Amino acid sequence: MNLWKLKMSAVLLGLCLVGMSASAQDLKSILTGVAKAVAGDKLTTAQTIIGTWSFVGPDCRFESDKLLTQAGGEAAAVQIEKKLATVYDKLELTGCQYVFNSDGTYSFVHGSRFSEGTYTFDAETKTITMTTKLGISIKAHVTVIDTSMSLLFNADKLLTVLKTLMGVAEKINNTASTISSLAKNYDGLLLGFELKKQ
């Protein structure tokens, strides 16, 4: 059996394990997550991250290279993303944008708040490290497929990332318990944003 057939068998087995009660949206999320896991390494390059990216919603994934684990993980991810959506709604993230330029600079815009700095992309690990002008570094796992980008952070670092980006400690502190509980309850969880290229 060639590698492609083996991967597809693993995907189908993972979907069967999820059960027939999953809704169409749940199945879409599972397939999207599996596709990102399989295709992301090949499609994400220093060139594909360049551009203006607008916030779409929450995103999460389990940091595991085992396809079956990821397929099962994506079923749990549906529930995690719902919890994360309530956090992002409170923070009013709709409308925020990242801009990654070809010269290694980036900016983040959220309403009247603007921050900028430099970034480096690690092609081997598919991570991007953003360093603000104040010298604060933020490392994210990045996956780009067509016009969709996942920017994911280790779950236990998400609070720090949000405080660095948004500078609204009070609002973020009010949502800390939700994020902390997700980080504690799931090993190897990555939390972040789904973005769309403009």
PDB file of C-alpha atoms in Angstrom:
ATOM      1  CA  MET A   1       0.000   0.000   0.000  1.00  0.00           C
ATOM      2  CA  ASN A   2       1.511   3.337  -1.009  1.00  0.00           C
ATOM      3  CA  LEU A   3       1.831   6.292   1.400  1.00  0.00           C
ATOM      4  CA  TRP A   4      -1.152   8.212  -0.058  1.00  0.00           C
ATOM      5  CA  LYS A   5      -3.510   5.240   0.387  1.00  0.00           C
ATOM      6  CA  LEU A   6      -2.217   4.722   3.905  1.00  0.00           C
ATOM      7  CA  LYS A   7      -2.878   8.371   4.790  1.00  0.00           C
ATOM      8  CA  MET A   8      -6.383   8.258   3.318  1.00  0.00           C
ATOM      9  CA  SER A   9      -7.137   5.039   5.230  1.00  0.00           C
ATOM     10  CA  ALA A  10      -5.996   6.736   8.425  1.00  0.00           C
ATOM     11  CA  VAL A  11      -8.250   9.723   7.704  1.00  0.00           C
ATOM     12  CA  LEU A  12     -11.261   7.496   7.071  1.00  0.00           C
ATOM     13  CA  LEU A  13     -10.592   5.465  10.201  1.00  0.00           C
ATOM     14  CA  GLY A  14     -10.287   8.668  12.207  1.00  0.00           C
ATOM     15  CA  LEU A  15     -13.617   9.893  10.866  1.00  0.00           C
ATOM     16  CA  CYS A  16     -15.284   6.612  11.792  1.00  0.00           C
ATOM     17  CA  LEU A  17     -13.943   6.919  15.330  1.00  0.00           C
ATOM     18  CA  VAL A  18     -15.571  10.327  15.658  1.00  0.00           C
ATOM     19  CA  GLY A  19     -18.968   8.737  15.236  1.00  0.00           C
ATOM     20  CA  MET A  20     -22.019   9.374  13.128  1.00  0.00           C
ATOM     21  CA  SER A  21     -23.419  12.014  15.485  1.00  0.00           C
ATOM     22  CA  ALA A  22     -21.022  14.701  14.283  1.00  0.00           C
ATOM     23  CA  SER A  23     -22.679  17.561  12.416  1.00  0.00           C
ATOM     24  CA  ALA A  24     -21.640  18.678   8.931  1.00  0.00           C
ATOM     25  CA  GLN A  25     -19.701  21.566  10.472  1.00  0.00           C
ATOM     26  CA  ASP A  26     -17.876  19.173  12.788  1.00  0.00           C
ATOM     27  CA  LEU A  27     -16.883  16.966   9.838  1.00  0.00           C
ATOM     28  CA  LYS A  28     -15.721  20.014   7.887  1.00  0.00           C
ATOM     29  CA  SER A  29     -13.503  21.025  10.824  1.00  0.00           C
ATOM     30  CA  ILE A  30     -12.072  17.508  11.115  1.00  0.00           C
ATOM     31  CA  LEU A  31     -11.270  17.311   7.402  1.00  0.00           C
ATOM     32  CA  THR A  32      -9.775  20.807   7.440  1.00  0.00           C
ATOM     33  CA  GLY A  33      -7.534  19.932  10.371  1.00  0.00           C
ATOM     34  CA  VAL A  34      -6.354  16.703   8.788  1.00  0.00           C
ATOM     35  CA  ALA A  35      -5.691  18.483   5.487  1.00  0.00           C
ATOM     36  CA  LYS A  36      -3.621  21.100   7.276  1.00  0.00           C
ATOM     37  CA  ALA A  37      -1.612  18.428   9.057  1.00  0.00           C
ATOM     38  CA  VAL A  38      -0.899  16.520   5.832  1.00  0.00           C
ATOM     39  CA  ALA A  39      -0.417  19.388   3.388  1.00  0.00           C
ATOM     40  CA  GLY A  40       0.871  22.222   5.554  1.00  0.00           C
ATOM     41  CA  ASP A  41       4.514  21.158   5.625  1.00  0.00           C
ATOM     42  CA  LYS A  42       4.803  21.154   1.850  1.00  0.00           C
ATOM     43  CA  LEU A  43       2.744  24.291   1.127  1.00  0.00           C
ATOM     44  CA  THR A  44       4.003  26.687   3.798  1.00  0.00           C
ATOM     45  CA  THR A  45       7.085  28.647   2.725  1.00  0.00           C
ATOM     46  CA  ALA A  46       8.656  32.029   3.466  1.00  0.00           C
ATOM     47  CA  GLN A  47       6.949  33.306   0.307  1.00  0.00           C
ATOM     48  CA  THR A  48       3.422  32.086   1.120  1.00  0.00           C
ATOM     49  CA  ILE A  49       3.211  33.961   4.431  1.00  0.00           C
ATOM     50  CA  ILE A  50       3.841  37.357   2.818  1.00  0.00           C
ATOM     51  CA  GLY A  51       0.719  39.520   2.597  1.00  0.00           C
ATOM     52  CA  THR A  52      -2.132  41.020   4.586  1.00  0.00           C
ATOM     53  CA  TRP A  53      -4.079  38.537   6.704  1.00  0.00           C
ATOM     54  CA  SER A  54      -7.407  39.290   8.391  1.00  0.00           C
ATOM     55  CA  PHE A  55      -8.829  37.527  11.440  1.00  0.00           C
ATOM     56  CA  VAL A  56     -11.535  34.952  10.650  1.00  0.00           C
ATOM     57  CA  GLY A  57     -11.908  33.093  13.932  1.00  0.00           C
ATOM     58  CA  PRO A  58     -10.268  30.804  16.461  1.00  0.00           C
ATOM     59  CA  ASP A  59      -8.099  27.897  15.414  1.00  0.00           C
ATOM     60  CA  CYS A  60      -6.487  25.038  17.297  1.00  0.00           C
ATOM     61  CA  ARG A  61      -4.585  21.844  16.686  1.00  0.00           C
ATOM     62  CA  PHE A  62      -2.791  19.170  18.632  1.00  0.00           C
ATOM     63  CA  GLU A  63       0.978  19.155  18.321  1.00  0.00           C
ATOM     64  CA  SER A  64       1.369  15.592  17.112  1.00  0.00           C
ATOM     65  CA  ASP A  65       2.627  14.099  13.897  1.00  0.00           C
ATOM     66  CA  LYS A  66       0.437  11.026  14.206  1.00  0.00           C
ATOM     67  CA  LEU A  67      -2.456  11.294  11.773  1.00  0.00           C
ATOM     68  CA  LEU A  68      -4.878   9.207  13.804  1.00  0.00           C
ATOM     69  CA  THR A  69      -4.187  11.274  16.899  1.00  0.00           C
ATOM     70  CA  GLN A  70      -4.821  14.422  14.907  1.00  0.00           C
ATOM     71  CA  ALA A  71      -8.077  13.065  13.477  1.00  0.00           C
ATOM     72  CA  GLY A  72      -9.311  12.303  16.998  1.00  0.00           C
ATOM     73  CA  GLY A  73      -7.892  15.586  18.199  1.00  0.00           C
ATOM     74  CA  GLU A  74      -9.842  17.538  15.609  1.00  0.00           C
ATOM     75  CA  ALA A  75     -13.099  16.178  17.030  1.00  0.00           C
ATOM     76  CA  ALA A  76     -12.146  17.677  20.398  1.00  0.00           C
ATOM     77  CA  ALA A  77     -10.951  20.808  18.582  1.00  0.00           C
ATOM     78  CA  VAL A  78     -14.526  21.601  17.533  1.00  0.00           C
ATOM     79  CA  GLN A  79     -15.477  22.068  21.190  1.00  0.00           C
ATOM     80  CA  ILE A  80     -12.244  23.904  22.007  1.00  0.00           C
ATOM     81  CA  GLU A  81     -12.803  26.373  19.175  1.00  0.00           C
ATOM     82  CA  LYS A  82     -16.309  27.141  20.474  1.00  0.00           C
ATOM     83  CA  LYS A  83     -14.881  28.042  23.885  1.00  0.00           C
ATOM     84  CA  LEU A  84     -12.125  30.084  22.294  1.00  0.00           C
ATOM     85  CA  ALA A  85     -14.664  31.941  20.135  1.00  0.00           C
ATOM     86  CA  THR A  86     -16.347  33.329  23.280  1.00  0.00           C
ATOM     87  CA  VAL A  87     -12.954  34.596  24.493  1.00  0.00           C
ATOM     88  CA  TYR A  88     -12.185  36.262  21.146  1.00  0.00           C
ATOM     89  CA  ASP A  89     -15.659  37.833  21.040  1.00  0.00           C
ATOM     90  CA  LYS A  90     -15.017  39.468  24.413  1.00  0.00           C
ATOM     91  CA  LEU A  91     -11.697  40.780  23.125  1.00  0.00           C
ATOM     92  CA  GLU A  92     -13.383  42.067  19.938  1.00  0.00           C
ATOM     93  CA  LEU A  93     -10.762  40.524  17.669  1.00  0.00           C
ATOM     94  CA  THR A  94     -12.945  40.832  14.563  1.00  0.00           C
ATOM     95  CA  GLY A  95     -11.247  43.198  12.137  1.00  0.00           C
ATOM     96  CA  CYS A  96      -7.684  42.727  13.361  1.00  0.00           C
ATOM     97  CA  GLN A  97      -4.972  42.132  10.773  1.00  0.00           C
ATOM     98  CA  TYR A  98      -1.433  40.859  10.460  1.00  0.00           C
ATOM     99  CA  VAL A  99       0.792  42.115   7.653  1.00  0.00           C
ATOM    100  CA  PHE A 100       3.953  40.168   6.809  1.00  0.00           C
ATOM    101  CA  ASN A 101       6.299  41.971   4.427  1.00  0.00           C
ATOM    102  CA  SER A 102       8.988  40.463   2.201  1.00  0.00           C
ATOM    103  CA  ASP A 103      11.697  42.487   3.987  1.00  0.00           C
ATOM    104  CA  GLY A 104      11.169  40.588   7.264  1.00  0.00           C
ATOM    105  CA  THR A 105       9.008  43.212   8.957  1.00  0.00           C
ATOM    106  CA  TYR A 106       5.471  42.724  10.226  1.00  0.00           C
ATOM    107  CA  SER A 107       2.654  44.738  11.754  1.00  0.00           C
ATOM    108  CA  PHE A 108      -0.452  43.947  13.783  1.00  0.00           C
ATOM    109  CA  VAL A 109      -3.507  46.212  13.670  1.00  0.00           C
ATOM    110  CA  HIS A 110      -6.461  46.006  16.043  1.00  0.00           C
ATOM    111  CA  GLY A 111      -8.759  49.021  15.881  1.00  0.00           C
ATOM    112  CA  SER A 112      -6.654  52.020  16.890  1.00  0.00           C
ATOM    113  CA  ARG A 113      -3.863  49.812  18.242  1.00  0.00           C
ATOM    114  CA  PHE A 114      -0.853  49.286  16.006  1.00  0.00           C
ATOM    115  CA  SER A 115       2.305  47.321  16.720  1.00  0.00           C
ATOM    116  CA  GLU A 116       5.185  46.326  14.493  1.00  0.00           C
ATOM    117  CA  GLY A 117       8.521  44.595  14.470  1.00  0.00           C
ATOM    118  CA  THR A 118      10.542  41.990  12.611  1.00  0.00           C
ATOM    119  CA  TYR A 119       9.987  38.295  11.967  1.00  0.00           C
ATOM    120  CA  THR A 120      11.960  35.233  10.962  1.00  0.00           C
ATOM    121  CA  PHE A 121      10.525  32.085   9.386  1.00  0.00           C
ATOM    122  CA  ASP A 122      11.987  28.652  10.133  1.00  0.00           C
ATOM    123  CA  ALA A 123      11.304  26.491   7.068  1.00  0.00           C
ATOM    124  CA  GLU A 124      12.172  23.251   8.858  1.00  0.00           C
ATOM    125  CA  THR A 125       9.881  23.650  11.880  1.00  0.00           C
ATOM    126  CA  LYS A 126       7.269  25.813  10.079  1.00  0.00           C
ATOM    127  CA  THR A 127       7.414  28.417  12.830  1.00  0.00           C
ATOM    128  CA  ILE A 128       7.526  32.174  12.702  1.00  0.00           C
ATOM    129  CA  THR A 129       9.163  34.250  15.433  1.00  0.00           C
ATOM    130  CA  MET A 130       7.894  37.811  15.689  1.00  0.00           C
ATOM    131  CA  THR A 131       9.940  40.307  17.688  1.00  0.00           C
ATOM    132  CA  THR A 132       8.327  43.591  18.710  1.00  0.00           C
ATOM    133  CA  LYS A 133      10.197  46.895  18.777  1.00  0.00           C
ATOM    134  CA  LEU A 134      10.369  46.474  22.557  1.00  0.00           C
ATOM    135  CA  GLY A 135      12.275  43.207  22.053  1.00  0.00           C
ATOM    136  CA  ILE A 136       9.441  40.839  23.051  1.00  0.00           C
ATOM    137  CA  SER A 137       9.521  37.628  20.979  1.00  0.00           C
ATOM    138  CA  ILE A 138       6.423  35.619  20.064  1.00  0.00           C
ATOM    139  CA  LYS A 139       6.806  32.218  18.415  1.00  0.00           C
ATOM    140  CA  ALA A 140       3.960  30.700  16.399  1.00  0.00           C
ATOM    141  CA  HIS A 141       3.407  27.589  14.314  1.00  0.00           C
ATOM    142  CA  VAL A 142       2.264  28.719  10.883  1.00  0.00           C
ATOM    143  CA  THR A 143       0.407  26.829   8.164  1.00  0.00           C
ATOM    144  CA  VAL A 144      -0.634  28.417   4.874  1.00  0.00           C
ATOM    145  CA  ILE A 145      -2.962  26.631   2.458  1.00  0.00           C
ATOM    146  CA  ASP A 146      -4.169  28.758  -0.459  1.00  0.00           C
ATOM    147  CA  THR A 147      -5.630  31.943   1.107  1.00  0.00           C
ATOM    148  CA  SER A 148      -5.950  30.510   4.618  1.00  0.00           C
ATOM    149  CA  MET A 149      -3.382  30.852   7.391  1.00  0.00           C
ATOM    150  CA  SER A 150      -3.278  29.202  10.810  1.00  0.00           C
ATOM    151  CA  LEU A 151      -1.187  31.080  13.344  1.00  0.00           C
ATOM    152  CA  LEU A 152      -0.964  28.851  16.420  1.00  0.00           C
ATOM    153  CA  PHE A 153       0.774  29.292  19.766  1.00  0.00           C
ATOM    154  CA  ASN A 154       1.462  26.846  22.585  1.00  0.00           C
ATOM    155  CA  ALA A 155      -1.711  26.946  24.697  1.00  0.00           C
ATOM    156  CA  ASP A 156       0.090  28.043  27.847  1.00  0.00           C
ATOM    157  CA  LYS A 157       1.571  31.026  25.970  1.00  0.00           C
ATOM    158  CA  LEU A 158      -1.670  32.360  24.449  1.00  0.00           C
ATOM    159  CA  LEU A 159      -2.443  34.713  27.358  1.00  0.00           C
ATOM    160  CA  THR A 160       0.986  36.319  27.042  1.00  0.00           C
ATOM    161  CA  VAL A 161       0.549  36.639  23.273  1.00  0.00           C
ATOM    162  CA  LEU A 162      -2.837  38.351  23.648  1.00  0.00           C
ATOM    163  CA  LYS A 163      -1.505  40.785  26.254  1.00  0.00           C
ATOM    164  CA  THR A 164       1.459  41.635  24.026  1.00  0.00           C
ATOM    165  CA  LEU A 165      -0.722  42.174  20.960  1.00  0.00           C
ATOM    166  CA  MET A 166      -3.684  43.936  22.515  1.00  0.00           C
ATOM    167  CA  GLY A 167      -2.455  45.717  25.596  1.00  0.00           C
ATOM    168  CA  VAL A 168      -5.865  45.368  27.309  1.00  0.00           C
ATOM    169  CA  ALA A 169      -4.899  43.397  30.382  1.00  0.00           C
ATOM    170  CA  GLU A 170      -8.264  43.775  32.123  1.00  0.00           C
ATOM    171  CA  LYS A 171     -10.295  42.186  29.316  1.00  0.00           C
ATOM    172  CA  ILE A 172      -7.713  39.436  28.880  1.00  0.00           C
ATOM    173  CA  ASN A 173      -7.531  38.700  32.605  1.00  0.00           C
ATOM    174  CA  ASN A 174     -11.322  38.218  32.595  1.00  0.00           C
ATOM    175  CA  THR A 175     -10.914  35.388  30.068  1.00  0.00           C
ATOM    176  CA  ALA A 176      -7.790  33.860  31.631  1.00  0.00           C
ATOM    177  CA  SER A 177      -9.605  31.002  33.355  1.00  0.00           C
ATOM    178  CA  THR A 178     -11.059  29.699  30.080  1.00  0.00           C
ATOM    179  CA  ILE A 179      -7.696  29.711  28.306  1.00  0.00           C
ATOM    180  CA  SER A 180      -5.874  28.254  31.327  1.00  0.00           C
ATOM    181  CA  SER A 181      -8.339  25.379  31.634  1.00  0.00           C
ATOM    182  CA  LEU A 182      -7.899  24.492  27.953  1.00  0.00           C
ATOM    183  CA  ALA A 183      -4.125  24.491  28.344  1.00  0.00           C
ATOM    184  CA  LYS A 184      -4.312  22.228  31.405  1.00  0.00           C
ATOM    185  CA  ASN A 185      -6.866  19.764  30.019  1.00  0.00           C
ATOM    186  CA  TYR A 186      -5.199  18.987  26.676  1.00  0.00           C
ATOM    187  CA  ASP A 187      -1.578  17.988  26.182  1.00  0.00           C
ATOM    188  CA  GLY A 188       0.242  19.438  23.201  1.00  0.00           C
ATOM    189  CA  LEU A 189      -2.557  21.883  22.386  1.00  0.00           C
ATOM    190  CA  LEU A 190      -1.893  24.789  20.046  1.00  0.00           C
ATOM    191  CA  LEU A 191      -4.293  27.745  20.150  1.00  0.00           C
ATOM    192  CA  GLY A 192      -4.491  30.764  17.905  1.00  0.00           C
ATOM    193  CA  PHE A 193      -6.118  32.361  14.917  1.00  0.00           C
ATOM    194  CA  GLU A 194      -7.457  31.457  11.517  1.00  0.00           C
ATOM    195  CA  LEU A 195      -6.648  34.236   9.076  1.00  0.00           C
ATOM    196  CA  LYS A 196      -7.640  34.935   5.470  1.00  0.00           C
ATOM    197  CA  LYS A 197      -5.463  36.624   2.888  1.00  0.00           C
ATOM    198  CA  GLN A 198      -6.751  39.930   1.591  1.00  0.00           C
TER     199      GLN A 198
END
